[in-house]
Every structure is written in structure tokens, then in C-alpha cells.
C-alpha atoms as one frame of an Amber mdcrd trajectory, in Angstrom:
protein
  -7.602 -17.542 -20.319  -5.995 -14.668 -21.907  -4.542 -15.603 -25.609  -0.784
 -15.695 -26.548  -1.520 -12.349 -28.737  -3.481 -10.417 -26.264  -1.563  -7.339
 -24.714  -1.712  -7.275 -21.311  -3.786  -4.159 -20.180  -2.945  -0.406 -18.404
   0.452  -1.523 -16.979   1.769   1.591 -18.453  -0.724   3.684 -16.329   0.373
   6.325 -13.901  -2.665   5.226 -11.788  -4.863   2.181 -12.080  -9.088   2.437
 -10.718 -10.102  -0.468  -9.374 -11.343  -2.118 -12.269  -8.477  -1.666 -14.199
  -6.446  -3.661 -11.849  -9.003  -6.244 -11.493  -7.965  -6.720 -15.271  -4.882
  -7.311 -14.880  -5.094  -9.494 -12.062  -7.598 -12.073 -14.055  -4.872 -11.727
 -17.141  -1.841 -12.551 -15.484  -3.878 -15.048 -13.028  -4.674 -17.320 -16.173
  -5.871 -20.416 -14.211  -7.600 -18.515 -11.982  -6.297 -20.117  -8.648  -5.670
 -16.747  -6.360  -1.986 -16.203  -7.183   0.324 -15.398  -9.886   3.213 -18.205
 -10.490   5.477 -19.937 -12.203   4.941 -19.233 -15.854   2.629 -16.294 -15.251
   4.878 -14.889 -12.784   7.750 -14.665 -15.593   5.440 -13.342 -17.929   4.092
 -10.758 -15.394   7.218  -9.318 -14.633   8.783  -9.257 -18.042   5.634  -7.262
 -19.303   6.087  -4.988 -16.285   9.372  -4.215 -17.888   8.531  -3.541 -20.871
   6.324  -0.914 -19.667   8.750   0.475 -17.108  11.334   0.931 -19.815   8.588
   2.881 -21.742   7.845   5.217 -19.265  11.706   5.940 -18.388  11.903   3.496
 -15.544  15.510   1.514 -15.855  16.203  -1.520 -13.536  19.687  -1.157 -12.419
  20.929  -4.937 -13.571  20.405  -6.075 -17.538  20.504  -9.841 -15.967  16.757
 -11.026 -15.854  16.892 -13.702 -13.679  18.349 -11.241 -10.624  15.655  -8.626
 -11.366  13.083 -11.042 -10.681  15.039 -11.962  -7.438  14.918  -8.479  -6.652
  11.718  -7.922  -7.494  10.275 -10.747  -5.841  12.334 -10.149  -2.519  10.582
  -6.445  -2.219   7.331  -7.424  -2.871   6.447 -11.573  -1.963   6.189 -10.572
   1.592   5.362 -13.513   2.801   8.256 -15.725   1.035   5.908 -18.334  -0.892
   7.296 -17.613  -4.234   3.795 -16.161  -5.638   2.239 -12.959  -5.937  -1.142
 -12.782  -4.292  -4.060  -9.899  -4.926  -2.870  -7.571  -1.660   0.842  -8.190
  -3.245  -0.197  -6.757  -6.455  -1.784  -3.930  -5.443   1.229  -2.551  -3.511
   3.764  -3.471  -7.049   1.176  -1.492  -8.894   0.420   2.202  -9.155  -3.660
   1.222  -7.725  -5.563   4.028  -6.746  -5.116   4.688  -3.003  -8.937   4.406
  -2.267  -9.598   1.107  -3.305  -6.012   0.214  -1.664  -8.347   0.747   1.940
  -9.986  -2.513   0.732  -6.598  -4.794   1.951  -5.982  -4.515   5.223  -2.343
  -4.753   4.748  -2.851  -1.087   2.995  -4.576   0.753   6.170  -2.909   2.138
   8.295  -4.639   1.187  11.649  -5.639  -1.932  11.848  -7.385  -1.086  14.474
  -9.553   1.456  12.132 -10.124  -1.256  10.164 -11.266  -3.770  12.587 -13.459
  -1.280  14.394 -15.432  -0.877  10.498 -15.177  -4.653   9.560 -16.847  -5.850
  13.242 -20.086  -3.509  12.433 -20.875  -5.758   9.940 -18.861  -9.418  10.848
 -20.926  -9.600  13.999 -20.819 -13.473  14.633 -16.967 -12.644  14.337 -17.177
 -15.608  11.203 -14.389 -13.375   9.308 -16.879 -12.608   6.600 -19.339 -10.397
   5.721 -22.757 -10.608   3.652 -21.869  -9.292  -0.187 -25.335  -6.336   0.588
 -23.353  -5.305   3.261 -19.604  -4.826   1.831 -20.823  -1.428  -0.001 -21.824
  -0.346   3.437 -18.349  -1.288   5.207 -16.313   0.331   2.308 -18.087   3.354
   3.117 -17.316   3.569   6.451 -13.759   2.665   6.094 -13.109   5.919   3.538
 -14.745   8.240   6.215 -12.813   6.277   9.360  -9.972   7.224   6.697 -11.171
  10.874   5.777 -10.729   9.931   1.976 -12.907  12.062  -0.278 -14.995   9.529
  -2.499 -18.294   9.695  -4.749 -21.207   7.570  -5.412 -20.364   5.506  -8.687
 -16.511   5.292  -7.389 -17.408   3.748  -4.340 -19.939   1.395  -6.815 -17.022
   0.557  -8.878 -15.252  -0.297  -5.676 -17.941  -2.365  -4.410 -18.477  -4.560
  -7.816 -14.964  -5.067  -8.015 -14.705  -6.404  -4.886 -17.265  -9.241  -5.507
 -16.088  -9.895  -8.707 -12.792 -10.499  -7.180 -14.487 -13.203  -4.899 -16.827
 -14.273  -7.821 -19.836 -13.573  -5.727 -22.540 -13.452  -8.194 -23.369 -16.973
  -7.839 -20.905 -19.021  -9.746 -18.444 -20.070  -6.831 -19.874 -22.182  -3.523
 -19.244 -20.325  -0.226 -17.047 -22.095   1.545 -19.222 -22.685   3.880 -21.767
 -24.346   2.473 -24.846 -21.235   1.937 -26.484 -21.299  -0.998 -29.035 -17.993
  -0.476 -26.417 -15.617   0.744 -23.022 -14.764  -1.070 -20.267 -13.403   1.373
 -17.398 -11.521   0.744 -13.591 -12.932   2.703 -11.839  -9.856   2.967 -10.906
  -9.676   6.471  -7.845 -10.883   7.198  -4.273 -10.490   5.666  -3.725 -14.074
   3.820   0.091 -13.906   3.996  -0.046 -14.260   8.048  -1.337 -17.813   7.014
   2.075 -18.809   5.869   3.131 -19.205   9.374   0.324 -21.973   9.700   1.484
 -23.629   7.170  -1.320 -26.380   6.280  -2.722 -25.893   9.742  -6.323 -27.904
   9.867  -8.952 -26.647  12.555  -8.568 -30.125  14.425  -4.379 -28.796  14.727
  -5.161 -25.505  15.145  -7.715 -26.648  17.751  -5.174 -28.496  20.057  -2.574
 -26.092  20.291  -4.938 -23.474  21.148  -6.688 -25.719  23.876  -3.174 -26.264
  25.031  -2.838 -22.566  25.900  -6.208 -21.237  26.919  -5.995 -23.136  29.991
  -8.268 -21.800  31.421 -11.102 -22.768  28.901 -12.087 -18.807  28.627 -11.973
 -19.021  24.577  -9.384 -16.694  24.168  -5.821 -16.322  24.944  -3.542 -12.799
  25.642  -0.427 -11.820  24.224   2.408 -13.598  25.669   0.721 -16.656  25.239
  -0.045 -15.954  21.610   3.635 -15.138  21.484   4.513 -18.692  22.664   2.179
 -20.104  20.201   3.508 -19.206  17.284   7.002 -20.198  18.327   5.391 -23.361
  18.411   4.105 -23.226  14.731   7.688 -22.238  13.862   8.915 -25.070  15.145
   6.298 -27.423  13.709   6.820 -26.501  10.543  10.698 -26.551  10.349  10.884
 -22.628  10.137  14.005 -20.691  11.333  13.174 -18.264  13.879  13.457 -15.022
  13.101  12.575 -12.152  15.743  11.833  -9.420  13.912   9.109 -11.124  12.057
   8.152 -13.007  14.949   7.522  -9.448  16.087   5.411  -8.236  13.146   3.228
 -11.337  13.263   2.470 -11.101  16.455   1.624  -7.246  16.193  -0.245  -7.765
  12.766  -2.065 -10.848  14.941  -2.942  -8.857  18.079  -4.634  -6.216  16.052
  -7.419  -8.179  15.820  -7.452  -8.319  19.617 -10.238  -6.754  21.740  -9.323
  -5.475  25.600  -6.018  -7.683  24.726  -8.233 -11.037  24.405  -7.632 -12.911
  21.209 -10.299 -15.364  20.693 -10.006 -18.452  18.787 -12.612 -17.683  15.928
 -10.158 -14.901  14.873  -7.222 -16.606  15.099  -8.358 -19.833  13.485  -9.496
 -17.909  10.418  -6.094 -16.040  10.323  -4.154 -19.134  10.604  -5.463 -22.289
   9.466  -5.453 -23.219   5.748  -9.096 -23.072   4.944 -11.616 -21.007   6.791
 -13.726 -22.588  10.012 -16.906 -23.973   9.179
């Protein structure tokens, strides 16, 4: 945990590599739980406008407590009052090569499907930590961004430093020889699932793959979530209905959503 004198590092940056905002997500992160909150959210943003004031950058209102409603409106994208990792990286100025590495950053999802299933191919949602240096590769030239050998290193160690894959975390599912890397899917579609288990998730996708084929097509997926809305006391709203369900489908093949890659998306800790 960061001490109370410690600056907090490169916010003043034009442009932040990969490690640099790796940095600042472990300083502002200071119990280390996958989001910035409460306390650390406060101290977060009034840091960030410190250094937007000394690069020039004025917020419109003096009144701190609407700036961070503001703030927090444009960039929590999912509503939950925290600011995860993908979150971060599109508040600060991050490299645009290592912003290929969320999926919320690509722009075909489709692209980035068609890399991540060369590698995920028992469609778990995760990938062996050998192989991520190989996928990041092939998402820059499905991208046709210019890279070079120790950037797309510093990429790669980053990455598996941001799951703590060297050996001091358990993998959530239990392996003890192989250390994988979660990167797959955007986290903030969970929020629809609420604290969806499999055995919930499992039922309401039995319900509608009737047919027992292991997969279930758009309209139905479409009826499906309504039903999540409505389980977890949400109001409806169409529009992002709309985006869920497109953010969702993209992990579609042929128009078939199977349950593996839904149940990852959606329920609150990853299948076993």
C-alpha cells in the first residue's frame, strides 16, 4: 500500500506505456481488490486534477463533489460506482497499443474473438499465460498496429502482472502447474447478472435452449436478459438493452451463443 507521502506517478503524462499505467493502477488500487472506490476513488480523481490544472486542463465547475458526478457519469460505464482496469484505461492518456488488450478498446469484436479463440480452444474464457504473448501478437497485426519486440514484451509482462500470474494468486480454477491469463470478456456486461451463480445462470438458460442444443440465438438471448432485468429489480432501458445484447452476440459463432460463453460473461465468478 502506497504511503500518505508518496506522489502518485505519470498522471501528468501526455501518454502512458503500459507499465506506467500498471503503476498507477496498483497505487490508487491500495487494497488490491480489482477496482478503485470509495476513499481511493476521491483521492484518484482529486490527484487527476491537480495534474489537469497543471497541464492547462480546467473543469468547467469549481464544486468538487459535481465534478466527480461528472466524471464518474462519463466514464463508470457500467453504473457500479467504481472504476475498474478497462475504465481506467479509457480516463487515461494509455498508449493505444496496449489499449488492444481490453476488448472494450477494439474495435471489432469480432477481430478480437477470431485472435482470442486460436488460443481459448476449450472455449473456458481463458488462455495459458505462454500463450498470451502469442495472442497479443496477433491482435496488433489483425489491427495493422506497428509494434516491436521488447514493446510487445512489456505488453505481455504487464498483462500477467495485472492478473498476478507468477505464482502468488490460485487460478480460479483450481490448477496449480499452469497460470492463465482472464482477459476475455468485458467485466462490466456482468453487472446485468448481478450475483448470478452457475446453478441460476444454469436454469434460465435450460429454460430457453429448449431444445437441449447447448446454445441459444438472438431473440432468445434478447428475452433472457429481460429476464435478468427483471430479477434483479433493474429498470429497463432499451438502448442499453440494445448494446448488451450486441456487445453479447459478438461472441456468437454462425449466430449460436453457447452457454460456456455466456456463463463466463454473466455469472459472478467464472465456471469451473
Amino acid at each position: 500500500m502506497a504511503g500518505p507521502q508518496q506522489q502518485p506517478p505519470y498522471l501528468h503524462l501526455a501518454e502512458l506505456t503500459a507499465s506506467q499505467f500498471l503503476e498507477i493502477w496498483k497505487h490508487f488500487d491500495a487494497d488490491g481488490n480489482g477496482y478503485i472506490e470509495g476513499k481511493e476513488l476521491e483521492n484518484f480523481f482529486q490527484e487527476l486534477e491537480k495534474a489537469r490544472k497543471g497541464s492547462g486542463m480546467m473543469s468547467k465547475s469549481d464544486n468538487f463533489g459535481e465534478k466527480m458526478k461528472e466524471f464518474m457519469q462519463k466514464y463508470d460505464k457500467n453504473s457500479d460506482g467504481k472504476i475498474e482496469m478497462a475504465e481506467l484505461a479509457q480516463i487515461l492518456p494509455t498508449e493505444e497499443n496496449f489499449l488492444l488488450c481490453f476488448r472494450q478498446h477494439v474495435g471489432s469484436s469480432a477481430e478480437f474473438m477470431e485472435a482470442w479463440r486460436k488460443y481459448d480452444t476449450d472455449r473456458s474464457g481463458y488462455i495459458e499465460a505462454n500463450e498470451l504473448k502469442g495472442f497479443l501478437s496477433d491482435l496488433l497485426k489483425k489491427a495493422n498496429r506497428p509494434y516491436d519486440e521488447p514493446k510487445l514484451q512489456e505488453y505481455t509482462q504487464t498483462i500477467l502482472r495485472m492478473f498476478d500470474l507468477n505464482g502468488d494468486a490460485p487460478h480460479p480454477r483450481g490448477d496449480t502447474d499452469s497460470h492463465r491469463s482472464f482477459l476475455c470478456y468485458d467485466p462490466s456486461l456482468r453487472s446485468i447478472g448481478g450475483k448470478l451463480t452457475s446453478e441460476e445462470f444454469n436454469a434460465i438458460f435450460t429454460f430457453y435452449d429448449k431444445d437441449g442444443s447447448g446454445y441459444i440465438d438472438e431473440h432468445e438471448l434478447d428475452a433472457l436478459l429481460k429476464d435478468l432485468y427483471e430479477k434483479n429489480k433493474k429498470e429497463m432501458n432499451i438502448q442499453q438493452l440494445t448494446n448488451y445484447r450486441k456487445s453479447v452476440m459478438s461472441l456468437a459463432e454462425a449466430g449460436k451463443l453457447y452457454r460456456k460463453d455466456l456463463e463466463i460473461v454473466l455469472c459472478s465468478e467464472p465456471p469451473m
